[in-house]
Protein backbone atom coordinates (compact mmCIF):
# COMPACT_ATOMS: atom_id res chain seq x y z
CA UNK A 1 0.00 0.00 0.00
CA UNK A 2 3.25 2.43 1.02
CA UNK A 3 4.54 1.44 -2.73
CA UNK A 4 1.47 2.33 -4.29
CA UNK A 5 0.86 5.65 -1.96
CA UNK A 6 3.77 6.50 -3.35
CA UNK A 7 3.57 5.97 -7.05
CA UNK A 8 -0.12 7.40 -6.82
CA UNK A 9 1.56 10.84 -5.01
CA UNK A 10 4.00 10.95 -8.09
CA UNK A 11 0.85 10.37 -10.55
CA UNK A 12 -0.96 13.38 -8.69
CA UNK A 13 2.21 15.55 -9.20
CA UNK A 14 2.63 14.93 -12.51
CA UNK A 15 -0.57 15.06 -14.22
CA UNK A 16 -2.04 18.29 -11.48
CA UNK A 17 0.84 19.94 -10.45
CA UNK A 18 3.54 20.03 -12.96
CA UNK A 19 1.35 20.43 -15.86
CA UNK A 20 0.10 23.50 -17.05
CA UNK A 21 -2.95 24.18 -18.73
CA UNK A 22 -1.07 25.32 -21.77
CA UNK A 23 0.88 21.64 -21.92
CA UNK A 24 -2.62 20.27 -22.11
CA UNK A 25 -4.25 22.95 -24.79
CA UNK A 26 -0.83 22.35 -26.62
CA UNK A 27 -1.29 18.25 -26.28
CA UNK A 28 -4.89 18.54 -27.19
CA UNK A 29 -4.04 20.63 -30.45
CA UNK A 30 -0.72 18.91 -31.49
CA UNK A 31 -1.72 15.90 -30.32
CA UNK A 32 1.34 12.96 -30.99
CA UNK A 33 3.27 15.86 -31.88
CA UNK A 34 3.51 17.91 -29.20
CA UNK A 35 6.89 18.40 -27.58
CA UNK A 36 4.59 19.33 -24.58
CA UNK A 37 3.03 15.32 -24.36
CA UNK A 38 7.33 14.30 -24.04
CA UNK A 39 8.28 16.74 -21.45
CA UNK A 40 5.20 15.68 -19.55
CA UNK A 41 6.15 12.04 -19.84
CA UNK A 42 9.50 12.93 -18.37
CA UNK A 43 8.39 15.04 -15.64
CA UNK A 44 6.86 11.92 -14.67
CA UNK A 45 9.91 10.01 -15.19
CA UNK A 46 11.70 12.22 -13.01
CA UNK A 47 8.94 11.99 -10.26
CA UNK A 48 9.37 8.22 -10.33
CA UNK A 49 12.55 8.29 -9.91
CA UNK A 50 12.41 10.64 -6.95
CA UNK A 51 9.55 8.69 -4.97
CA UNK A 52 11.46 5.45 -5.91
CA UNK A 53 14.91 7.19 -4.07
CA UNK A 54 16.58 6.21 -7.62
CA UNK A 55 16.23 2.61 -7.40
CA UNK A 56 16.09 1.35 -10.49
CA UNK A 57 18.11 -2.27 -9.93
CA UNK A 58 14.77 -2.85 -7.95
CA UNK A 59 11.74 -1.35 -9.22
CA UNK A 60 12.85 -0.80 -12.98
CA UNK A 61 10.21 -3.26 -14.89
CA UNK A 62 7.45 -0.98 -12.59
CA UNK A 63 9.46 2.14 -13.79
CA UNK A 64 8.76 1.41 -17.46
CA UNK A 65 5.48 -0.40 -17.18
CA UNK A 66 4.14 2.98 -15.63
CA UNK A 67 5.71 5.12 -18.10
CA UNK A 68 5.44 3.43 -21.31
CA UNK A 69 1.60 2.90 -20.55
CA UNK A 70 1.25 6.28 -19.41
CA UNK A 71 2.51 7.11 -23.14
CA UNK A 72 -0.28 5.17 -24.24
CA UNK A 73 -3.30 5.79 -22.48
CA UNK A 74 -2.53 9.41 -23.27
CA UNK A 75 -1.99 9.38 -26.88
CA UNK A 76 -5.36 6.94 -27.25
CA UNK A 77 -7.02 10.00 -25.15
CA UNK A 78 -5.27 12.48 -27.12
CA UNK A 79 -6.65 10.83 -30.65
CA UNK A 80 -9.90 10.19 -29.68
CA UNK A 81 -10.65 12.69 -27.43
CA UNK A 82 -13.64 15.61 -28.77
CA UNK A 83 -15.47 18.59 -27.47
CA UNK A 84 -18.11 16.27 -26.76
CA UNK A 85 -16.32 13.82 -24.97
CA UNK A 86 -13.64 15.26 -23.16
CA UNK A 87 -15.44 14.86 -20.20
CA UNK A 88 -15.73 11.27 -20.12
CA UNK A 89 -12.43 10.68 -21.51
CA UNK A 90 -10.77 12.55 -18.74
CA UNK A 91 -12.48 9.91 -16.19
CA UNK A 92 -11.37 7.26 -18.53
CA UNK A 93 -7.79 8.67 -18.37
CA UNK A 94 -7.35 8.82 -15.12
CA UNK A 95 -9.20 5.45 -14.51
CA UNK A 96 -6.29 3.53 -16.60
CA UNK A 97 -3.72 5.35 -15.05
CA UNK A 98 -4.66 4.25 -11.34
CA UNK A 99 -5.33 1.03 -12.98
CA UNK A 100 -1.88 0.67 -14.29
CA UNK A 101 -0.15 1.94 -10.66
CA UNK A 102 -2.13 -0.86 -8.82
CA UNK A 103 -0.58 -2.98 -11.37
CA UNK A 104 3.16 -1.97 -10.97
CA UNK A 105 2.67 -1.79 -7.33
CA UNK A 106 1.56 -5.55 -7.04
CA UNK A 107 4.61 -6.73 -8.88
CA UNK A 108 6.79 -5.78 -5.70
CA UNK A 109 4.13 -6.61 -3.04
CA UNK A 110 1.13 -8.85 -1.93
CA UNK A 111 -1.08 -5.65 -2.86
CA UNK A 112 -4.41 -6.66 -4.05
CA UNK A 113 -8.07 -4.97 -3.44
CA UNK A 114 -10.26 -6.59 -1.94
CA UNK A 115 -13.68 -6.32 -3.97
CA UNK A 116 -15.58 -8.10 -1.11
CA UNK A 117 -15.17 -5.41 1.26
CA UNK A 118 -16.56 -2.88 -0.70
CA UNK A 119 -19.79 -4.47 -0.89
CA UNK A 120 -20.41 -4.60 2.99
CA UNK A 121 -23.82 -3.90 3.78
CA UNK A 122 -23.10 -0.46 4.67
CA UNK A 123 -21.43 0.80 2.03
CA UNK A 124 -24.15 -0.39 -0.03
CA UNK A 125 -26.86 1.14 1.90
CA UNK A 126 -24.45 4.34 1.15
CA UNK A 127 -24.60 3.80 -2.25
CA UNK A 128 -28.27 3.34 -2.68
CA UNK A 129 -28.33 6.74 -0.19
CA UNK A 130 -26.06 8.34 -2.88
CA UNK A 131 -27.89 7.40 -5.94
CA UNK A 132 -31.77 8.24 -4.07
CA UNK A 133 -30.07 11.61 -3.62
CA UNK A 134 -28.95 12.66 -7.11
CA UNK A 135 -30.62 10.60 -9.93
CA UNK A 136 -33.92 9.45 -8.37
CA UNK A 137 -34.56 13.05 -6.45
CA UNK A 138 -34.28 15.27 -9.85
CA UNK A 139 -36.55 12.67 -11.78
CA UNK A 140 -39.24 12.76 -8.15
CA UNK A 141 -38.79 16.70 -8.22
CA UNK A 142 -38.90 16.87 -11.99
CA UNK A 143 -41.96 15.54 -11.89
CA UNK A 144 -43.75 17.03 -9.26
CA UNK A 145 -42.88 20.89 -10.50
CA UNK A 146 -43.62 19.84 -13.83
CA UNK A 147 -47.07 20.34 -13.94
CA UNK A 148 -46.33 24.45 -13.00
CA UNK A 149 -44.50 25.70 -15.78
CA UNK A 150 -43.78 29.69 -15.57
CA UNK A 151 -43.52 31.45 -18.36
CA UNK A 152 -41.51 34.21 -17.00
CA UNK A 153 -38.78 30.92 -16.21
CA UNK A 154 -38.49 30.75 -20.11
CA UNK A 155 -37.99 34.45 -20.82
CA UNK A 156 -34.87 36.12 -20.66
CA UNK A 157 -33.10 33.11 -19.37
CA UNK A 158 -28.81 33.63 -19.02
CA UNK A 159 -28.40 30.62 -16.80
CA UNK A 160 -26.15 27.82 -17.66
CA UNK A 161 -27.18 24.40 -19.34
CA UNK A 162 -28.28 21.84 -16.36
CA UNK A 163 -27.11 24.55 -14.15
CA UNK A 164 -30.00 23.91 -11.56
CA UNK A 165 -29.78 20.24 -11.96
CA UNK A 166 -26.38 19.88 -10.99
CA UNK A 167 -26.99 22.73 -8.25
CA UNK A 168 -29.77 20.92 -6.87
CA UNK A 169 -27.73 17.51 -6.57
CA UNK A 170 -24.65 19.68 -4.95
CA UNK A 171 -27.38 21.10 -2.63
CA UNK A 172 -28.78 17.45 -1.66
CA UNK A 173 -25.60 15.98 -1.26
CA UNK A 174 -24.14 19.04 1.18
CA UNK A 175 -28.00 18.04 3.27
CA UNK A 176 -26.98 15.19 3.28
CA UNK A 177 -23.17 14.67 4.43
CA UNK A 178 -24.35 17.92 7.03
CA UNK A 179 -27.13 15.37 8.59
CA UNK A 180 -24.80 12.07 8.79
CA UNK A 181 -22.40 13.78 10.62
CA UNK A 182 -24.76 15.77 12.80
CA UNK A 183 -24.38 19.22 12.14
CA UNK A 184 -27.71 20.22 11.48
CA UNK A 185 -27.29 23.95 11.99
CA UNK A 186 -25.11 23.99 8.70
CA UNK A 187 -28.50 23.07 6.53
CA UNK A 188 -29.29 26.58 7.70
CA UNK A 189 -26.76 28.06 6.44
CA UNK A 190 -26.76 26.94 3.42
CA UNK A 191 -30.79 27.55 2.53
CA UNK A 192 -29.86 31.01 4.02
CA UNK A 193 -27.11 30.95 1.60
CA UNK A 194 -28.86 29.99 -1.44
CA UNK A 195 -31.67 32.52 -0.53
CA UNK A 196 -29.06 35.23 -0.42
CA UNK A 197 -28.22 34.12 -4.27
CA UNK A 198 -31.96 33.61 -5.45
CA UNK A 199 -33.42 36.93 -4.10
CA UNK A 200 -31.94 39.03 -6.41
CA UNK A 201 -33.79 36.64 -9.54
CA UNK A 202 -37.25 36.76 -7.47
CA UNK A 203 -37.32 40.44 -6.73
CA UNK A 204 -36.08 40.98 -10.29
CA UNK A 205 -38.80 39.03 -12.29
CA UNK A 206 -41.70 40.19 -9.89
CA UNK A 207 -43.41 37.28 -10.57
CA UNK A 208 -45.29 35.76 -8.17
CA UNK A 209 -45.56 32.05 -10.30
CA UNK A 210 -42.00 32.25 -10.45
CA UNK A 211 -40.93 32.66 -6.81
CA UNK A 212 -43.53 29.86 -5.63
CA UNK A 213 -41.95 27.70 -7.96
CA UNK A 214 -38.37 28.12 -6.92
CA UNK A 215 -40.08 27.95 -3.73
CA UNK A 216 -41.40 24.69 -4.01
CA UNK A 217 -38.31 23.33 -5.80
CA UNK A 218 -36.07 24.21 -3.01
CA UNK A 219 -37.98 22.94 -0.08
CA UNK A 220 -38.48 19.30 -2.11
CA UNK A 221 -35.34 19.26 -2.60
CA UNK A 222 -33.78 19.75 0.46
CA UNK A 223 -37.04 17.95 2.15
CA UNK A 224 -35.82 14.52 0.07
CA UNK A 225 -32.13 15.25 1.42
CA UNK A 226 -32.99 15.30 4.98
CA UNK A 227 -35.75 12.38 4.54
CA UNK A 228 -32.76 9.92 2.57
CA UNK A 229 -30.04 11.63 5.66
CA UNK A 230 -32.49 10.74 8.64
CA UNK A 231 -33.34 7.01 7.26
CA UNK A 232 -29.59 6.39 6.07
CA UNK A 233 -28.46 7.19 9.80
CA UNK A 234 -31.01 4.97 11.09
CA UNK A 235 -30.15 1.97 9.23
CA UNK A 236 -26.44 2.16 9.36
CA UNK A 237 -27.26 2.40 13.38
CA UNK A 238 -29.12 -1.01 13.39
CA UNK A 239 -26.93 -2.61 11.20
């Protein structure tokens, strides 16, 4: 676990630290041909070396396992990596690169994961708690508001794509860690905090419609949170 700890550390470094966002711009536009993709591959060379104290006689096979595969998983990103799916592909990258360190860790050491233990009955209760939060609570809310559709909410309307979606599942998921670990009074600052943001939008538009459905919206949404919060601290106690 130290091994891989430590291989994971020079990872971090190398892709987050020491690289710039105009090595990546210049990777994503040059693509095979950037001199930016090389001097990234030897920053991590050099990091390797460091959290390996320059032990090559021992850990050399993991040396170039991690850095020849680190080539390749970012060239395959680099070639079929779009606008569209950047997103997913920078999830994928980073996926095969903690792959690939569990890998060259367990070829100096018993390291293995366990897959059993992640499926312990709490962790799946957490899970399912997760999941109720973000998915299934914006298709519940979704449709309950749906049948009050404001037309004043269509008109004149700056805000960014899925930007209350994704604000909403933030929102639930703050409830919720707030209520697991008992610190209720935070909740309060947050819907004070959020009201602080929204006023300006209600008081704006003047519409009446328009503040009950925000309104309603909010208090479902943060009603759902605490409801999932209260029963997921109940069953992990009786478990």
């Amino acid at each position: 676990m130290v091994l891989f700890l430590k291989l994971l550390l020079a990872h971090i470094l190398g892709d987050f630290v020491f690289q710039s966002e105009k090595w990546v711009k210049d990777k994503e536009e040059k693509k095979i041909k950037s001199v930016k993709l090389y001097f990234h591959i030897a920053i991590h060379a050099v990091l390797l070396l460091i959290i390996l104290q320059f032990n090559l006689e021992k850990y050399w096979l993991g040396f170039i396992v991690i850095l020849i595969s680190h080539y390749i998983i970012d060239v395959t990103k680099l070639s079929f990596q779009t606008k569209k799916n950047k997103r997913i592909w920078f999830f994928v990258d980073q996926f095969l690169h903690v792959i690939v360190l569990i890998f060259g860790a367990s070829l100096y050491s018993n390291f293995s994961f366990n897959f059993d233990a992640f499926f312990t009955s709490k962790i799946l209760l957490l899970l399912i708690a997760i999941f109720l939060i973000t998915n299934v609570s914006s298709v519940i809310i979704k449709v309950f508001i749906t049948q009050w559709n404001p037309e004043s909410k269509k008109e004149n309307d700056d805000s960014l794509a899925k930007a209350g979606r994704y604000i909403g599942i933030l929102e639930r998921l703050f409830v919720f860690v707030f209520i697991i670990t008992n610190h209720w009074e935070a909740i309060g600052f947050l819907l004070a905090a959020k009201s602080v943001f929204r006023f300006g939008d209600l008081t704006s538009s003047k519409d009446r419609k328009l503040t009950e459905y925000i309104l309603i919206g909010t208090l479902l949404s943060f009603g759902l949170a605490i409801i999932i919060g209260i029963l997921y601290s109940y069953f992990v106690t009786i478990m």
